[in-house]
PDB file of C-alpha atoms in Angstrom:
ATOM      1  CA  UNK A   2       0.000   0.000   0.000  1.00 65.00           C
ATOM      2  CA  UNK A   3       1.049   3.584  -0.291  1.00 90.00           C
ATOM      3  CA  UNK A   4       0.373   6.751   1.106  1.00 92.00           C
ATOM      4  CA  UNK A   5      -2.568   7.851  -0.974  1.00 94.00           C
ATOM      5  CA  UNK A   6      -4.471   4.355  -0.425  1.00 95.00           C
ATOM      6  CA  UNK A   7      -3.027   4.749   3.489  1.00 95.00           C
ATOM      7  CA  UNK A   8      -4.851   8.236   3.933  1.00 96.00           C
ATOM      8  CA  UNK A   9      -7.635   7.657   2.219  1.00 96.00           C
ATOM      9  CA  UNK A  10      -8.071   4.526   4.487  1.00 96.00           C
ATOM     10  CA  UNK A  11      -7.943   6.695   7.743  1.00 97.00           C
ATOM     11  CA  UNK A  12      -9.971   9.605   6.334  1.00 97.00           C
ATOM     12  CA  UNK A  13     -12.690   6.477   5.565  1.00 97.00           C
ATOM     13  CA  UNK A  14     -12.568   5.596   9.124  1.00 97.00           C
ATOM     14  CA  UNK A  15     -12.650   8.647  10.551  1.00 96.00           C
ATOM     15  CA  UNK A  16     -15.780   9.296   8.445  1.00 97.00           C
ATOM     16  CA  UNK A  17     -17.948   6.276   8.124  1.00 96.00           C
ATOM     17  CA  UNK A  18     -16.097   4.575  11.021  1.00 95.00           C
ATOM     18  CA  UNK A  19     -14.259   1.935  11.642  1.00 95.00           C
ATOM     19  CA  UNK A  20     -17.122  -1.105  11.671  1.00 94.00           C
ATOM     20  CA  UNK A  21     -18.289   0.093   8.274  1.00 93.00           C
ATOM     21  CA  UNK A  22     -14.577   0.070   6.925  1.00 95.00           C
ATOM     22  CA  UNK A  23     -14.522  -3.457   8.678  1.00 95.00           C
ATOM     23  CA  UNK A  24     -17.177  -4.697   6.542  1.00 94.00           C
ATOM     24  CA  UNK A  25     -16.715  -3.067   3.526  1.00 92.00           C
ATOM     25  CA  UNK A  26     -13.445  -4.451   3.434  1.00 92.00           C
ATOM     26  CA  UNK A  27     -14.702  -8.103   4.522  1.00 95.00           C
ATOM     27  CA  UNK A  28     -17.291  -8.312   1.944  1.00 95.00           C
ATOM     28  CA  UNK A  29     -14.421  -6.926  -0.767  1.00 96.00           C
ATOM     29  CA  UNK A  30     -14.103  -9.816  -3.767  1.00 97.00           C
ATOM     30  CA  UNK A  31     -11.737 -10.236  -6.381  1.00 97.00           C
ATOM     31  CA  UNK A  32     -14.611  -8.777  -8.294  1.00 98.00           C
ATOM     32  CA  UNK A  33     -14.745  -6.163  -6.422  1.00 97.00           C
ATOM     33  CA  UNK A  34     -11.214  -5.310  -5.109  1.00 96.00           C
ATOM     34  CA  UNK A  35     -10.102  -2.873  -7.828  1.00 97.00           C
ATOM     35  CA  UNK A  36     -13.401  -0.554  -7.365  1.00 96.00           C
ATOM     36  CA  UNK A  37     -12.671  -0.441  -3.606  1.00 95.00           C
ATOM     37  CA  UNK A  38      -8.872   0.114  -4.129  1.00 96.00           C
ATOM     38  CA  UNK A  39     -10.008   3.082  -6.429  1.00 97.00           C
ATOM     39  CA  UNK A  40     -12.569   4.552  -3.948  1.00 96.00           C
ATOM     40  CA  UNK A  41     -10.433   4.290  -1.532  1.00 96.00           C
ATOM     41  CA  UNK A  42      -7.424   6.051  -2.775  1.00 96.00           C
ATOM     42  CA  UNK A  43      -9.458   8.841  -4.519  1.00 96.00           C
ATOM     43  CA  UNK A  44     -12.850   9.241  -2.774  1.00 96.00           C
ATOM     44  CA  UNK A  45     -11.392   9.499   0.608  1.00 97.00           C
ATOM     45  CA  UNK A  46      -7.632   9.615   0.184  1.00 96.00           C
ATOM     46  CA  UNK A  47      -7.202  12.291  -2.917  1.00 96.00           C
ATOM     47  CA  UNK A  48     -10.764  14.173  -2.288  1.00 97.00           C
ATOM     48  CA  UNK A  49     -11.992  13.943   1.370  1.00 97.00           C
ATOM     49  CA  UNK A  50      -8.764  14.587   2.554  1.00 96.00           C
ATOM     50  CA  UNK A  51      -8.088  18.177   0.554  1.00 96.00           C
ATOM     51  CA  UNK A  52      -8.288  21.076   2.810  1.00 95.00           C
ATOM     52  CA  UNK A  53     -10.329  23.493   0.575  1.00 97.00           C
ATOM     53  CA  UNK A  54     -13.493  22.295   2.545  1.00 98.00           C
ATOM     54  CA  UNK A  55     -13.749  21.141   6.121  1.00 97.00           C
ATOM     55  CA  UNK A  56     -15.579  17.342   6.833  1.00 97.00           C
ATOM     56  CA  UNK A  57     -18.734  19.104   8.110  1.00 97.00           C
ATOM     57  CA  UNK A  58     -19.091  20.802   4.558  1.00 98.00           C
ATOM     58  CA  UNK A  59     -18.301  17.907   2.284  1.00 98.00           C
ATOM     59  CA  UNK A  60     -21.017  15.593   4.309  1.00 98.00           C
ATOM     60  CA  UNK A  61     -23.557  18.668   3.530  1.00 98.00           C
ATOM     61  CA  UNK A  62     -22.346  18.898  -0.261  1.00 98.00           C
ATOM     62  CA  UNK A  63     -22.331  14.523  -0.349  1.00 98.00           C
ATOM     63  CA  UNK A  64     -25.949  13.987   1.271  1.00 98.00           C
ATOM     64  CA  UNK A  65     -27.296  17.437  -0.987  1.00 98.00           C
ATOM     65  CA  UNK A  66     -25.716  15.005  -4.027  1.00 97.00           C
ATOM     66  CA  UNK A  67     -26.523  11.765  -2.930  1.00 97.00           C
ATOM     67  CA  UNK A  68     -30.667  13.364  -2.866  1.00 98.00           C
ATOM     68  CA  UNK A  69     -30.702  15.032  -5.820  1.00 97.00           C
ATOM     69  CA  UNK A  70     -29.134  11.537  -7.986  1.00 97.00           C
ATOM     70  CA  UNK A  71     -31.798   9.890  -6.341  1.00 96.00           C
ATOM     71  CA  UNK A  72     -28.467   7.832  -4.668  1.00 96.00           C
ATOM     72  CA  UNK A  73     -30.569   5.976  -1.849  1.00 95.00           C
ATOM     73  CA  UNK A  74     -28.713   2.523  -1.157  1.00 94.00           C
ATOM     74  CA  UNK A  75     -25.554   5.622  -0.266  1.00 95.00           C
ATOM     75  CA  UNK A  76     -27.614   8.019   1.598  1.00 97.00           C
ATOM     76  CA  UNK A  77     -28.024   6.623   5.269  1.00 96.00           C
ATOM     77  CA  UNK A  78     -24.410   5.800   5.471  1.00 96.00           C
ATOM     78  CA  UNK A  79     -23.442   9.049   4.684  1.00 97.00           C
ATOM     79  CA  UNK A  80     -26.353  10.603   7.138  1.00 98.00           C
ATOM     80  CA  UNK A  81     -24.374   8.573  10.093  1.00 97.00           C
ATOM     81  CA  UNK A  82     -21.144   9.525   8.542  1.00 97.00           C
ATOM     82  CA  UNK A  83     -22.461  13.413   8.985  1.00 98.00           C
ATOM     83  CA  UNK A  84     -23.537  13.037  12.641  1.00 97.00           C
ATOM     84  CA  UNK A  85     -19.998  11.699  12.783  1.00 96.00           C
ATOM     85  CA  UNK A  86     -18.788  15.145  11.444  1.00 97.00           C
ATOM     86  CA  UNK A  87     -20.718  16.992  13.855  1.00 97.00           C
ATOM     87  CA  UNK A  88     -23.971  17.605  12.270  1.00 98.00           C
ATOM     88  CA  UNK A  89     -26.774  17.870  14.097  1.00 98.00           C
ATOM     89  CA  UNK A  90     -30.224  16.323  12.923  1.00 98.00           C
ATOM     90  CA  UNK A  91     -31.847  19.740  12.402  1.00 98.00           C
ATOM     91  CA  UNK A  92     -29.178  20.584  10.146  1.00 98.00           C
ATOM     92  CA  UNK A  93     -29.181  17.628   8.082  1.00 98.00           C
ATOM     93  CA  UNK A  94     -32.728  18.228   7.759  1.00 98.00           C
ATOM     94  CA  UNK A  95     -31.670  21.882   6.387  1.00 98.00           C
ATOM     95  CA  UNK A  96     -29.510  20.435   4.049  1.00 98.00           C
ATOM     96  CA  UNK A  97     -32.199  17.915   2.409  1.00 98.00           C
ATOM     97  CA  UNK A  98     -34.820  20.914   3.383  1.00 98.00           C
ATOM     98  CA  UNK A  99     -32.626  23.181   0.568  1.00 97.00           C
ATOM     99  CA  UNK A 100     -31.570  20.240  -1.223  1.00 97.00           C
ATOM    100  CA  UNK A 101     -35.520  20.096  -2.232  1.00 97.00           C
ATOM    101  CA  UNK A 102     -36.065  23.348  -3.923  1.00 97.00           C
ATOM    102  CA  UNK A 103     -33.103  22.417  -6.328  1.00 96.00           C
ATOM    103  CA  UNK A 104     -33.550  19.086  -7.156  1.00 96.00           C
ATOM    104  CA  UNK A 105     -36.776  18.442  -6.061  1.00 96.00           C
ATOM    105  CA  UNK A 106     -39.587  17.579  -3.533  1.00 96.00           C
ATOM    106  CA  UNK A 107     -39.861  14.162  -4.733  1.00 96.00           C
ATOM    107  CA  UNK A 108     -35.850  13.218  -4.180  1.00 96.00           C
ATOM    108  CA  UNK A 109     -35.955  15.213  -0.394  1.00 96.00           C
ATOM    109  CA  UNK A 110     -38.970  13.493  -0.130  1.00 96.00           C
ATOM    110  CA  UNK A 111     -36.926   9.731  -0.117  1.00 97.00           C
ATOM    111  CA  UNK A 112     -34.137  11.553   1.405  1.00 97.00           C
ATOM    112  CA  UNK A 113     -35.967  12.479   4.479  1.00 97.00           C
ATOM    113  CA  UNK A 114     -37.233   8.774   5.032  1.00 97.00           C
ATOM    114  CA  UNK A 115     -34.380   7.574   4.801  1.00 97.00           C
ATOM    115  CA  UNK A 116     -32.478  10.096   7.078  1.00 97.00           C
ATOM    116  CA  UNK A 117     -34.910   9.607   9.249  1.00 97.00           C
ATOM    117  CA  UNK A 118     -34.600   5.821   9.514  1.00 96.00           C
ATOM    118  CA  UNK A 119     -30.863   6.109   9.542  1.00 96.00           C
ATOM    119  CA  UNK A 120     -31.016   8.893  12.549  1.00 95.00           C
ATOM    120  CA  UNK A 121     -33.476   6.232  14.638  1.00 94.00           C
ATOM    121  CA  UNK A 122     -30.653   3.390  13.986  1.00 84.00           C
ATOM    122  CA  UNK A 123     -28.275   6.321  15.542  1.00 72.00           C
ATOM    123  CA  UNK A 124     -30.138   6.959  18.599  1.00 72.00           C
ATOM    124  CA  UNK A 125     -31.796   2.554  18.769  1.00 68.00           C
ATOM    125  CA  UNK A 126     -29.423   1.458  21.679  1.00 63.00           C
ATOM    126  CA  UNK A 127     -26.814  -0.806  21.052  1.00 57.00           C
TER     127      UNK A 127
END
């Protein structure tokens, strides 16, 4: 491994944490082990890990994406990844709240259930 694949590994754990990187990792094939090489290195290690924005800001700008491409199998991951950032519920519902005057009611719509499911896993005790 090198650096780039190395930091984009912690940045991942910092962000989704470190049982999602677990399984992510367990579940990688040799299908599937050149995709996760490549997300990992420039996703997370070559992206998420610039300074120009701070981790709070790129989990707004990913969950505003994730709604408006209708991204839903991605979207409660990266809801728990944002309270891991620091936001707050009320401002992840600002973000989908905006998010749905510019791309749509119907994609906030879906967002919002499945924030909301994703924020009830966060708070269901363990």
């Amino acid at each position: 491994m090198d650096d780039l694949h190395e930091g984009g590994m912690s940045v991942r754990r910092e962000v989704l944490g470190d049982a999602h990187v677990r399984r992510a990792a367990a579940g990688t094939t040799d299908f599937t082990a050149a995709f996760q090489d490549f997300i990992t290195r420039y996703a997370w290690g070559a992206v998420w890990a610039r300074d120009g924005l701070d981790r709070r800001t790129r989990s707004c700008v990913t969950l505003a994406l994730l709604t408006a491409l209708h991204c839903h199998e991605e979207l409660g991951m990266h809801v728990r990844a944002a309270r891991r950032m620091g936001l707050t519920p009320d401002e992840i519902g600002e973000v989908l709240m905006h998010t749905a005057v510019y791309a749509g009611v119907p994609a906030a719509n879906a967002a919002f259930k499945i924030a909301q499911g994703a924020l009830a896993d966060d708070e269901a005790p363990a």
